[in-house]
CSV table of C-alpha atoms in Angstrom, one decimal:
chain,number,residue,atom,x,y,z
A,7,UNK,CA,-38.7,-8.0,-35.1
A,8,UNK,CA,-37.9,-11.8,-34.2
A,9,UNK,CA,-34.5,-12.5,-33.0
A,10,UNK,CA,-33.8,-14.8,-36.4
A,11,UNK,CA,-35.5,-11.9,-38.8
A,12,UNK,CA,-32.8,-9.5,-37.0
A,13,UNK,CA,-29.8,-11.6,-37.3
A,14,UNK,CA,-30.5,-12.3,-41.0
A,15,UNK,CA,-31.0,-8.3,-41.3
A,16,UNK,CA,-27.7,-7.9,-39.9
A,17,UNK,CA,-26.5,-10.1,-42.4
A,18,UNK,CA,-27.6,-8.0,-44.9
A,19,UNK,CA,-26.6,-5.3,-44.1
A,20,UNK,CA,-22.7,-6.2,-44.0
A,21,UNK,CA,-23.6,-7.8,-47.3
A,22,UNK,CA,-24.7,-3.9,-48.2
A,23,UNK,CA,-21.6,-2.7,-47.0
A,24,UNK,CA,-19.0,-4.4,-48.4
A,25,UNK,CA,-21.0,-3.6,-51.8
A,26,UNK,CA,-21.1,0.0,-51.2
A,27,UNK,CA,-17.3,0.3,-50.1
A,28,UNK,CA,-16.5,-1.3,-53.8
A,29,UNK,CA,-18.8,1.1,-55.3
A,30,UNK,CA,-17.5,4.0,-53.7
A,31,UNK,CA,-13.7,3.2,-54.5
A,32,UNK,CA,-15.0,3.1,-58.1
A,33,UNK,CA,-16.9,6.5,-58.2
A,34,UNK,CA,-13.3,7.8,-57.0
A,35,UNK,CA,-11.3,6.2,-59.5
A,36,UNK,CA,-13.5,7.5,-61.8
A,37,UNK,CA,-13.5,11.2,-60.3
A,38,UNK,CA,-17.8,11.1,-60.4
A,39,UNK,CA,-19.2,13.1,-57.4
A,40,UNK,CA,-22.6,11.0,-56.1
A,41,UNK,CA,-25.4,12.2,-54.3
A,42,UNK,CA,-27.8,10.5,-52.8
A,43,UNK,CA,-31.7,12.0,-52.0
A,44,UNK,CA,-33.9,10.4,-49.2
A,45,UNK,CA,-37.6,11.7,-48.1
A,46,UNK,CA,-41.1,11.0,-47.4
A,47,UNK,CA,-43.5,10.4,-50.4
A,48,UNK,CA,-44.3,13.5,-52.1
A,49,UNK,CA,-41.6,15.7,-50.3
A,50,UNK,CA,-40.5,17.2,-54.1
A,51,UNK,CA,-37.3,14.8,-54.4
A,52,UNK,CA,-38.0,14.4,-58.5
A,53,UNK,CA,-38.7,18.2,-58.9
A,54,UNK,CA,-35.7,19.2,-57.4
A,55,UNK,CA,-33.6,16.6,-59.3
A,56,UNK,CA,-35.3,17.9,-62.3
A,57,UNK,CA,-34.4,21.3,-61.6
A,58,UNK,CA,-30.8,20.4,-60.3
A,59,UNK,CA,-30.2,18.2,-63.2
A,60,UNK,CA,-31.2,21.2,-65.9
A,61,UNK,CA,-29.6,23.6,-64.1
A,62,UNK,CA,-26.0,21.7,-63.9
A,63,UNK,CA,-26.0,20.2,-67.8
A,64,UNK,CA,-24.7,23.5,-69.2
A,65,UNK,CA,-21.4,23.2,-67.5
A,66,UNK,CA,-21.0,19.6,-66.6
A,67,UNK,CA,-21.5,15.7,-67.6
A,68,UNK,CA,-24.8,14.5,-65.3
A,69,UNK,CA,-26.7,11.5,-64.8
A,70,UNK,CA,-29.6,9.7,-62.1
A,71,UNK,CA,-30.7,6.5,-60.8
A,72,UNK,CA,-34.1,6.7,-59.5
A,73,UNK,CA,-36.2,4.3,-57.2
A,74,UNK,CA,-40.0,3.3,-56.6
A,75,UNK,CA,-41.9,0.5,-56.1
A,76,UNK,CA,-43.7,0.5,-59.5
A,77,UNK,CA,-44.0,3.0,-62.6
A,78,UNK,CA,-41.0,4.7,-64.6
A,79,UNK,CA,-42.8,8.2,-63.8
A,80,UNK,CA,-40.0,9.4,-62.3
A,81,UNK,CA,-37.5,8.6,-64.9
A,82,UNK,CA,-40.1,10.0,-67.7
A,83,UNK,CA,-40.0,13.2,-65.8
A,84,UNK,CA,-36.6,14.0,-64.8
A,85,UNK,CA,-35.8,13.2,-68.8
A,86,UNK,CA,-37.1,16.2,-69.8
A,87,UNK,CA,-33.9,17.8,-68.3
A,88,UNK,CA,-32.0,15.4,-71.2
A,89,UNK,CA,-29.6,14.0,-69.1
A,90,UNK,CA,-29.4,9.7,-69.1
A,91,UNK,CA,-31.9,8.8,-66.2
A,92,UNK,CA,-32.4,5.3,-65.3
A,93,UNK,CA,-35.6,3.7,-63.5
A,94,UNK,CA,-34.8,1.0,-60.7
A,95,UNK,CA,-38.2,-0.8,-59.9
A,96,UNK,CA,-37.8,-2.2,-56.2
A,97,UNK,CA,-41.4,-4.0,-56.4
A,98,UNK,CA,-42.4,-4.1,-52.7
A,99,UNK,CA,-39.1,-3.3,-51.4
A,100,UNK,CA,-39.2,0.2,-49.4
A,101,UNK,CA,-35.3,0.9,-50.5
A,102,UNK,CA,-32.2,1.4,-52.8
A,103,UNK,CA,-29.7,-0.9,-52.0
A,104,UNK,CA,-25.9,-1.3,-53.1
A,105,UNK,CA,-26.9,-4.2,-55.3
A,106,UNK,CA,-29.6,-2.6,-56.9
A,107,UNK,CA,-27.5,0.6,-57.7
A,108,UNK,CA,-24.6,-1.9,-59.1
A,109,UNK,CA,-26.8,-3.5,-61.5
A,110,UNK,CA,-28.4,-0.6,-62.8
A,111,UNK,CA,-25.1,0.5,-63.3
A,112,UNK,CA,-23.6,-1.9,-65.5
A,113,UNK,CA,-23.7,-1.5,-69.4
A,114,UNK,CA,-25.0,1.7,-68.4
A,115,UNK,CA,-23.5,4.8,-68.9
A,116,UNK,CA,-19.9,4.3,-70.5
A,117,UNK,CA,-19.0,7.9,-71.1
A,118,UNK,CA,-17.3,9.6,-68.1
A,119,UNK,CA,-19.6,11.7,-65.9
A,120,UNK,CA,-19.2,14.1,-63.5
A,121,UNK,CA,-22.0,13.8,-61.2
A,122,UNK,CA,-24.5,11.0,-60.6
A,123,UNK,CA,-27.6,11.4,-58.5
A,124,UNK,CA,-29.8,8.6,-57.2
A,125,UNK,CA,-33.1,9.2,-55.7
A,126,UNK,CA,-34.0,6.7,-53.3
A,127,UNK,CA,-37.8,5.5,-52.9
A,128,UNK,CA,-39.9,7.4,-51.1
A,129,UNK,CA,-39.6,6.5,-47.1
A,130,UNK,CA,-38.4,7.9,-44.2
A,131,UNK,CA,-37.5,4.8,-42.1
A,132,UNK,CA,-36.0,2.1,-44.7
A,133,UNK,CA,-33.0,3.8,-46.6
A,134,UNK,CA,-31.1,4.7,-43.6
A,135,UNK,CA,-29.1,1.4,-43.2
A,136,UNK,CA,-28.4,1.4,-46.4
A,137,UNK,CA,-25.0,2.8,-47.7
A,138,UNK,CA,-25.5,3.2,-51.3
A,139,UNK,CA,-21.5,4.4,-51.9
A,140,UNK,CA,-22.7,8.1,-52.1
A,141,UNK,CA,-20.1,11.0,-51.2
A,142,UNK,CA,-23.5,13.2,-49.9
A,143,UNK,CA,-27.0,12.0,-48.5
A,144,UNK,CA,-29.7,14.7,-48.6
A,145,UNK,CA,-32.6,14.5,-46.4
A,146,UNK,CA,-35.9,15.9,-48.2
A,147,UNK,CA,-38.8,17.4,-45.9
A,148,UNK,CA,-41.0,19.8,-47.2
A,149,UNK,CA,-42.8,22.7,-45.6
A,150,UNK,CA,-46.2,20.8,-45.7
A,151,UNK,CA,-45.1,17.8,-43.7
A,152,UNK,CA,-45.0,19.5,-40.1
A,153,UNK,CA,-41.8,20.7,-38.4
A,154,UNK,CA,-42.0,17.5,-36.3
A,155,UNK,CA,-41.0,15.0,-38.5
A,156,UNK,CA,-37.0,15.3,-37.8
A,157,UNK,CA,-37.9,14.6,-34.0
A,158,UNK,CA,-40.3,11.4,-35.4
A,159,UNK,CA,-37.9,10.1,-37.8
A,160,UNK,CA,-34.6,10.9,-36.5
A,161,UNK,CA,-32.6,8.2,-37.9
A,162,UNK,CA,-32.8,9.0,-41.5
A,163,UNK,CA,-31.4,12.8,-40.6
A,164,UNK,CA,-28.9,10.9,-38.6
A,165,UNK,CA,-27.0,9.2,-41.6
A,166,UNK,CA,-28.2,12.1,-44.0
A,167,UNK,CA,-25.3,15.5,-44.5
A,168,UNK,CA,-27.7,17.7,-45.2
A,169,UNK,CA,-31.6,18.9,-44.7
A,170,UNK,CA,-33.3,20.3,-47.6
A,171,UNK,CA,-36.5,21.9,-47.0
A,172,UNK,CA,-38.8,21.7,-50.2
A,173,UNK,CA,-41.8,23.9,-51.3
A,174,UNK,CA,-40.6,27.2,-49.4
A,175,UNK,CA,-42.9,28.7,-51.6
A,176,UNK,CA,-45.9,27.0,-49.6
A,177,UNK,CA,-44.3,28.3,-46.0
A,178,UNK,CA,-46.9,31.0,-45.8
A,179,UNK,CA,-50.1,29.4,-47.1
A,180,UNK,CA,-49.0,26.2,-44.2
A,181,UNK,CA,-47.9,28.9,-41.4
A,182,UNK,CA,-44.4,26.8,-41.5
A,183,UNK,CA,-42.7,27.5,-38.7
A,184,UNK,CA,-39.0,27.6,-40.1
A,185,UNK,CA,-37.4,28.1,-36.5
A,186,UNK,CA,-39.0,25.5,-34.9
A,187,UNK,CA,-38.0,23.1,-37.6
A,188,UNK,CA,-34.5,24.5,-37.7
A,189,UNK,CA,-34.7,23.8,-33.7
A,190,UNK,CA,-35.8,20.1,-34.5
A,191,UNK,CA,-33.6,19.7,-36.8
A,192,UNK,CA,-30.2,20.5,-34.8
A,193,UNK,CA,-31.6,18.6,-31.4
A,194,UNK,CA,-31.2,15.5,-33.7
A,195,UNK,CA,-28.1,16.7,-35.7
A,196,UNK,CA,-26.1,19.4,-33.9
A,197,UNK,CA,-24.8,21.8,-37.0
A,198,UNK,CA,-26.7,20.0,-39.3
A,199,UNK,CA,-26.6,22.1,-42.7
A,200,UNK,CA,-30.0,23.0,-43.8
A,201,UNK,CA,-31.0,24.3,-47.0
A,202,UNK,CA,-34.6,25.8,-47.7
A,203,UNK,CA,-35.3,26.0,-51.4
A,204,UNK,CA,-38.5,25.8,-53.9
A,205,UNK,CA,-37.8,23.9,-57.2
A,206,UNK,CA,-40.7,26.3,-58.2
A,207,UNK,CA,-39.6,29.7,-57.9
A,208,UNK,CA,-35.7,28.4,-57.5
A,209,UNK,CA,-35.1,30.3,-54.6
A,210,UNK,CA,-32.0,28.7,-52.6
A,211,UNK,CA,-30.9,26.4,-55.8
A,212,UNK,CA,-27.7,29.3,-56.2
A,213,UNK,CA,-26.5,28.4,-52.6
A,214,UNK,CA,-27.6,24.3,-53.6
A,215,UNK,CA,-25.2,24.7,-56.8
A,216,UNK,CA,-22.2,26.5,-55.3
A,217,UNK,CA,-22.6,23.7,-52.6
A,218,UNK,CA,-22.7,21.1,-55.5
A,219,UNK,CA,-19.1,22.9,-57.5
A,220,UNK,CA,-17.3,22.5,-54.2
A,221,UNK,CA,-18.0,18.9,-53.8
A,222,UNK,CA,-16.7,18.4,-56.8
A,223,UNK,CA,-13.5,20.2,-56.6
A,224,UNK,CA,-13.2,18.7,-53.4
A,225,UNK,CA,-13.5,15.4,-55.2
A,226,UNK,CA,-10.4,16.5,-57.5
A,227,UNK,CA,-8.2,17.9,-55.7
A,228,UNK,CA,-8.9,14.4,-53.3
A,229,UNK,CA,-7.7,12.4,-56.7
A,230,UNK,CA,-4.8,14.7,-57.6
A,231,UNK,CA,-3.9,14.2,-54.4
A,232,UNK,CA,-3.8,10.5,-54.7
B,14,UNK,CA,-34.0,-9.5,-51.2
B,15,UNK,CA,-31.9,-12.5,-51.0
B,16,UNK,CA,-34.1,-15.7,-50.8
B,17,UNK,CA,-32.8,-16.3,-47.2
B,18,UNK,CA,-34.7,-13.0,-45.8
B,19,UNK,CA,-37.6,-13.7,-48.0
B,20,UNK,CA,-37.8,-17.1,-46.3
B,21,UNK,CA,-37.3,-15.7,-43.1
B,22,UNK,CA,-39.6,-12.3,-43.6
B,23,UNK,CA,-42.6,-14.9,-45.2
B,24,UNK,CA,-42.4,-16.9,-41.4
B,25,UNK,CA,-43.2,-13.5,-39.7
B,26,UNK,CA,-45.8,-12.7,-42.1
B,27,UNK,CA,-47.5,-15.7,-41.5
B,28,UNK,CA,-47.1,-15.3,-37.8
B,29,UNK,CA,-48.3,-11.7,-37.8
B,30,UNK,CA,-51.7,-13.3,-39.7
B,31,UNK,CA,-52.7,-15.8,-37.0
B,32,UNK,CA,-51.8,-13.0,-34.3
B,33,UNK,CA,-54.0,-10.7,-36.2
B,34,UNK,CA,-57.0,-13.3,-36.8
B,35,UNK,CA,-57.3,-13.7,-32.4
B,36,UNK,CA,-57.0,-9.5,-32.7
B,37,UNK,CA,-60.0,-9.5,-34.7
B,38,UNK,CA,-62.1,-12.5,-33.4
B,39,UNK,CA,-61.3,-10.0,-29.6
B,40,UNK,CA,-62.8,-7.6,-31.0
B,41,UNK,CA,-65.8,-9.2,-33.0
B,42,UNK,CA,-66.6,-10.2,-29.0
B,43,UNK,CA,-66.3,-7.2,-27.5
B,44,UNK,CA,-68.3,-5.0,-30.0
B,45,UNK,CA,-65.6,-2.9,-31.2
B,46,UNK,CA,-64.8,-1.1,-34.2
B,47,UNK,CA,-61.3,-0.9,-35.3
B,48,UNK,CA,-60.2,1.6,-38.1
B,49,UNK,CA,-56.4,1.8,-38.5
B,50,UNK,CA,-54.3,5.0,-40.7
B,51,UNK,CA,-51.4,4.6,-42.6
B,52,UNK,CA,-49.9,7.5,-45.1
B,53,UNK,CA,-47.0,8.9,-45.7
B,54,UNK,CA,-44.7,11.3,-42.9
B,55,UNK,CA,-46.6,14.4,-42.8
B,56,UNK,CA,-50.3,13.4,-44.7
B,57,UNK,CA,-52.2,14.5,-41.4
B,58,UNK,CA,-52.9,11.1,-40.0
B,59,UNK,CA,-52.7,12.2,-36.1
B,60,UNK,CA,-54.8,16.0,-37.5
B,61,UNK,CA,-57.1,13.6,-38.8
B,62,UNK,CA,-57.6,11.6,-36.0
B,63,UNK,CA,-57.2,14.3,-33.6
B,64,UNK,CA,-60.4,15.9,-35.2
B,65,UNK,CA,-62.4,12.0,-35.5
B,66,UNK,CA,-61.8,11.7,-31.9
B,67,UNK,CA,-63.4,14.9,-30.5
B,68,UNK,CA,-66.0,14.9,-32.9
B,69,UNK,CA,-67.0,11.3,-31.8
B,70,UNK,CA,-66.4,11.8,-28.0
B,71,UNK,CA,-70.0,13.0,-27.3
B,72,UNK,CA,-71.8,9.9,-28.6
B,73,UNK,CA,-69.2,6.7,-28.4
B,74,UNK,CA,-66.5,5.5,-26.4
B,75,UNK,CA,-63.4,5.6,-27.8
B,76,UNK,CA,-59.6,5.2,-27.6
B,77,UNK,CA,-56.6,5.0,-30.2
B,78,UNK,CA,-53.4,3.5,-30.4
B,79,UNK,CA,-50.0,5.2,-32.2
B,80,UNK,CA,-47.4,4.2,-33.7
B,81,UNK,CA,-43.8,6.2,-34.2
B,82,UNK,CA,-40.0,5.4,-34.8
B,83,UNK,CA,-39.2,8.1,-31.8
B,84,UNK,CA,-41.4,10.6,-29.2
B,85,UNK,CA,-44.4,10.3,-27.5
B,86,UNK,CA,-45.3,13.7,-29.6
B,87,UNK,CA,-48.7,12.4,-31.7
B,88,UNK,CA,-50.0,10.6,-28.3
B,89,UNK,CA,-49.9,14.0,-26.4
B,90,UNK,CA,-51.2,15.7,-29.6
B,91,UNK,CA,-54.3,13.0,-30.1
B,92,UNK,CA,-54.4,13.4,-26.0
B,93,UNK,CA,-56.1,17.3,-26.4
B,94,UNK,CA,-59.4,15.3,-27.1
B,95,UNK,CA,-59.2,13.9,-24.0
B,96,UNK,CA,-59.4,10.0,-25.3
B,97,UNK,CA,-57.4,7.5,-24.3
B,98,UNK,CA,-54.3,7.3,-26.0
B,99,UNK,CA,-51.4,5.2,-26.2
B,100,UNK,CA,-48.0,5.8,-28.5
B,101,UNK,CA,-46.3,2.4,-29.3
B,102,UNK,CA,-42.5,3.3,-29.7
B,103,UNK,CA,-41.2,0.8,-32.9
B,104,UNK,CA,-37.9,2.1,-32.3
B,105,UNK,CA,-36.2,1.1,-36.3
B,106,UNK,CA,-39.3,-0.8,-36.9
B,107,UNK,CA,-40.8,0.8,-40.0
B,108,UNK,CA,-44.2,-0.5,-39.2
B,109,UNK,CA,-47.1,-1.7,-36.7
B,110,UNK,CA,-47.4,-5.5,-36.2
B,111,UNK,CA,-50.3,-7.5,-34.9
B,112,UNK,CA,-48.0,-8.6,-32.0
B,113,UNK,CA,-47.1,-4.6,-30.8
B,114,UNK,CA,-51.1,-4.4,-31.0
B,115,UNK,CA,-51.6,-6.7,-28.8
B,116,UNK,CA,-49.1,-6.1,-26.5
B,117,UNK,CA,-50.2,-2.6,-26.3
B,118,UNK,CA,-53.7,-3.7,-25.3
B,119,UNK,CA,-52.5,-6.0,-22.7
B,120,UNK,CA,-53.7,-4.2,-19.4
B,121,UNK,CA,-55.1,-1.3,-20.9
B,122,UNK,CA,-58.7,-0.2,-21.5
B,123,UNK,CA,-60.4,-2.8,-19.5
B,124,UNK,CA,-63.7,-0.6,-20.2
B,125,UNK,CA,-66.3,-1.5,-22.7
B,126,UNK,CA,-65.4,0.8,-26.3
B,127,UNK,CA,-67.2,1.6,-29.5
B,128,UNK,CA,-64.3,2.5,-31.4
B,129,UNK,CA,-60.5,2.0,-31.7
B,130,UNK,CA,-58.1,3.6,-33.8
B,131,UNK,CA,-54.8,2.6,-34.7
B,132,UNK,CA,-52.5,4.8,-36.5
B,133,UNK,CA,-49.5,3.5,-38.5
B,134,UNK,CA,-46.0,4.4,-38.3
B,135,UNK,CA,-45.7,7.1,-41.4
B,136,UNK,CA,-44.7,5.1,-44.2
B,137,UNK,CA,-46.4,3.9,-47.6
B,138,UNK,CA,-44.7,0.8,-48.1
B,139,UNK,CA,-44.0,-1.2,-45.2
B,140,UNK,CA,-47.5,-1.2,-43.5
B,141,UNK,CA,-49.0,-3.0,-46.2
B,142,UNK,CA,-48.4,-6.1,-45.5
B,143,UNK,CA,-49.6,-6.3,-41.5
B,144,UNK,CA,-52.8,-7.0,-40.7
B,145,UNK,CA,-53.9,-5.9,-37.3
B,146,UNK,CA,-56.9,-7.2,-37.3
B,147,UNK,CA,-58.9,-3.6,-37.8
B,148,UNK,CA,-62.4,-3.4,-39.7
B,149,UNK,CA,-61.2,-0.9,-41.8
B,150,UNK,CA,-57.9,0.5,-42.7
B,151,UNK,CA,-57.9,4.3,-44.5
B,152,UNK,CA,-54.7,5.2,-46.8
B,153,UNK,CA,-54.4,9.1,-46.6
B,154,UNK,CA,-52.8,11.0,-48.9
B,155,UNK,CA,-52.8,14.9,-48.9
B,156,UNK,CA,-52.9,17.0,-52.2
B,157,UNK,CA,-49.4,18.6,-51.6
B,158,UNK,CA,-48.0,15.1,-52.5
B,159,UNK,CA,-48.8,15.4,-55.7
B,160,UNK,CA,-51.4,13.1,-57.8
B,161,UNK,CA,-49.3,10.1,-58.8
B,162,UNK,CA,-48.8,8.3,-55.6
B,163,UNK,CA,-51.6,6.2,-55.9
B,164,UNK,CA,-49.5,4.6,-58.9
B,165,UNK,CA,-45.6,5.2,-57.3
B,166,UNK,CA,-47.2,3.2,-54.2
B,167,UNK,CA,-50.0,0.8,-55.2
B,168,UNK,CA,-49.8,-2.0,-52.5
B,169,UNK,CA,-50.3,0.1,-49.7
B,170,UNK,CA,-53.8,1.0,-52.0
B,171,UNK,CA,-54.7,-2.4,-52.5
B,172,UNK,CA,-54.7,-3.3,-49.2
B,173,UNK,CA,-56.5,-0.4,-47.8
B,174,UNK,CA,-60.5,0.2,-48.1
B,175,UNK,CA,-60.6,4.0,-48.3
B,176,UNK,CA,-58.6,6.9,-49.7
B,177,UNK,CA,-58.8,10.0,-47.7
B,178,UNK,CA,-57.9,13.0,-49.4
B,179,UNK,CA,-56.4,15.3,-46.9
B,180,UNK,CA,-55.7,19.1,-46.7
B,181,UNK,CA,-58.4,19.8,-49.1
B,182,UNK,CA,-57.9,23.6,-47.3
B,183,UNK,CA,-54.5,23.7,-49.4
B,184,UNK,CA,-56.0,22.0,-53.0
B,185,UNK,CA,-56.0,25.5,-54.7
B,186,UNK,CA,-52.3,26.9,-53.3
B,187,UNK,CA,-50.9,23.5,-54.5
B,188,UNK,CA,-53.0,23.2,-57.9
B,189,UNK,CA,-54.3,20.2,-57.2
B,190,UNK,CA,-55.9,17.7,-60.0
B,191,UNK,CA,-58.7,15.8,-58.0
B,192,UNK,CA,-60.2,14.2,-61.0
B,193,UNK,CA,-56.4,12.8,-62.3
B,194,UNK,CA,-55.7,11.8,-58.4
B,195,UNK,CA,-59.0,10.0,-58.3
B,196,UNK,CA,-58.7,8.3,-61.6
B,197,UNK,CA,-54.9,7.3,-60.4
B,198,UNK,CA,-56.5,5.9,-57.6
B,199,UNK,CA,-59.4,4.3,-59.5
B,200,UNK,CA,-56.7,2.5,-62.2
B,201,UNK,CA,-54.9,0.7,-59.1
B,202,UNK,CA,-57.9,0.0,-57.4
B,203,UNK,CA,-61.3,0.1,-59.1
B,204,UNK,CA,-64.1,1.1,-57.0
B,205,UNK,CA,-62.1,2.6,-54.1
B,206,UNK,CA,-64.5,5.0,-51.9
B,207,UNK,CA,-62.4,8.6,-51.8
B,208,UNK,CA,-63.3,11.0,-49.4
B,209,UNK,CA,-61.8,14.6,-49.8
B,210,UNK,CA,-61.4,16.1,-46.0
B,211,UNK,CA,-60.0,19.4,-44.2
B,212,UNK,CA,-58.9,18.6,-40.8
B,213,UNK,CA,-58.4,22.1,-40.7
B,214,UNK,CA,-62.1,23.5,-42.2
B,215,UNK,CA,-63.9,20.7,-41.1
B,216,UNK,CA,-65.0,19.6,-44.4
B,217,UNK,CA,-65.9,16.4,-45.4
B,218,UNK,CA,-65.8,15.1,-41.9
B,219,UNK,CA,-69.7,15.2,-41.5
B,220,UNK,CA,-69.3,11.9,-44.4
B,221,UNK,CA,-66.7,10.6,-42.3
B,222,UNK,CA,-68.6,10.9,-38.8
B,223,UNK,CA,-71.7,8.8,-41.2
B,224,UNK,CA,-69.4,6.2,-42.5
B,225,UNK,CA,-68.3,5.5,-39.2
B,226,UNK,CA,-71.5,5.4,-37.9
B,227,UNK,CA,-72.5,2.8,-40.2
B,228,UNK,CA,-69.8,0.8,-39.8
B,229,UNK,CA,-70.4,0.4,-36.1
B,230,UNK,CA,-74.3,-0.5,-36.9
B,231,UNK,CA,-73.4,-3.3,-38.7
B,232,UNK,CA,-70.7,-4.5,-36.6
B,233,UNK,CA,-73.4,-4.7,-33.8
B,234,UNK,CA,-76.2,-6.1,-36.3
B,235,UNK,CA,-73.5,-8.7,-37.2
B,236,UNK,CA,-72.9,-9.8,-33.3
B,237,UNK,CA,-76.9,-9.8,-33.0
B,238,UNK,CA,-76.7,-12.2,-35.9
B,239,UNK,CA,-74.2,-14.5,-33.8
């Protein structure tokens, strides 16, 4: 990077910031848990949403903000779990931003909520500057990707909370090598909390949604407290 | 994007393009074909290449160049095929340029080569827009990322000449649709060549190992022609 393409970036970036502070003071005055979801292309971020989504409308208020580049795919698919999704099309930007996630969010969505997810676009390098005012950052990586990629992109699991392993249900079939990856995982992020699931079978999404009910008490008993 | 970085980033762009034209007018004299790899974390780029490289080491001369955020891991990997290899560390930088190119030439390989490869930094956004001066740029994509990318990510199709289906070993445990992926890939960019492979089985690589072959003929026929 040139030295006046870095100093603009940096810019930026404390442009991003101030954004996300004032987005995240207004998802605690209004008591709405966020989470945030960051992976590769293809790592199962939309199926797992999907899943999480369907499985979490029976007992609470939930909505998603969803990134790409181009199409509203994602948005068609999660959908069918009926809870109020929202397409933001970044055209040939590789990230959310704070911007982007407050003007999707105006005129949109009035009636309180309890949780809001917002799936980033697909990239393992370019979210990680960006705070997007979220109370939890997953980091996607599934089974099929190779137990390297923590040690390759170590950034992203840097500012992520926790590591959710996708497609368990293909470990076998790719001879994943689930210690090894744990091992990668926590030389980058010592105690890193890591979460193996399949959105298929829906092994691991019990231990995903207790995980999800105490961030949300958490949240509450943070705003009684107040 | 605020129209100050989109100044900025359009100067870089247009410096990377004059950096990239002297790349390819080098290697127009010296005789060498240059294919580069970009794909998403975890598509098989380095398996991929890994395999190209032994299976071309009996009849050509040839050498390859990497690109990753962190480690030196796909360079020792691509090493096991006893090429010549070197790993160009980006650091945050979420994609090659023609300038880290040709700084990693600079006082390496002074011997005559057939081919050169250049793999990308795992991403399917940001490498579209570098030239590095390469004959021929391949966009993988493996059939556990599910069918739609072609349309979630259609620059980085545009901009590449050939689609290589990887994993084709795993296109049954996954459920794969080849004839929806190929027609994705067909409505961003008609006429794309696809080329299903296995890394792992070996198949498809006999096409590969042809294609290549032709493309080297007629990079010589074309310096006869000079």
């Amino acid at each position: 990077m040139t030295p006046r393409l870095m100093e603009v970036r940096k810019n930026v970036l404390k442009q991003n910031d101030v954004l996300a502070r004032g987005l995240r003071d207004e998802f605690r005055a209004k008591n709405v848990a966020v989470v945030s979801l960051v992976s590769s292309p293809g790592s199962g971020k939309t199926a797992f949403l999907e899943k999480t989504l369907t499985l979490l409308q029976p007992r609470y208020r939930v909505a998603a903000l969803v990134g790409d580049l181009a199409t509203e795919n994602d948005a068609a698919r999660l959908a069918r779990s009926r809870a109020p999704v929202k397409q933001i099309v970044t055209g040939t930007v590789c990230h959310l931003d704070a911007m982007m996630v407050r003007a999707a969010l105006d005129n949109w969505l009035p009636a309180p909520l309890d949780f809001l997810f917002i799936e980033n676009v697909g990239n393992l390098v370019c979210p990680s500057s960006f705070d997007l005012g979220e109370d939890l950052r997953l980091v996607l990586l599934s089974v099929t990707e190779g137990e390297d990629k923590p040690l390759k992109y170590p950034t992203i699991f840097n500012t992520a909370d926790i590591a959710v392993i996708t497609k368990m249900d293909l470990a076998e079939a790719v001879e994943f090598d689930a210690e090894l990856c744990h091992r990668n995982i926590q030389s980058v992020r010592p105690g890193m909390r890591i979460l193996p699931v399949s959105s298929k079978t829906g092994a691991g999404m019990d231990v995903w949604l207790d995980l999800l009910t105490d961030l949300r008490e958490h949240k509450l008993h943070a705003a009684d407290a107040r």
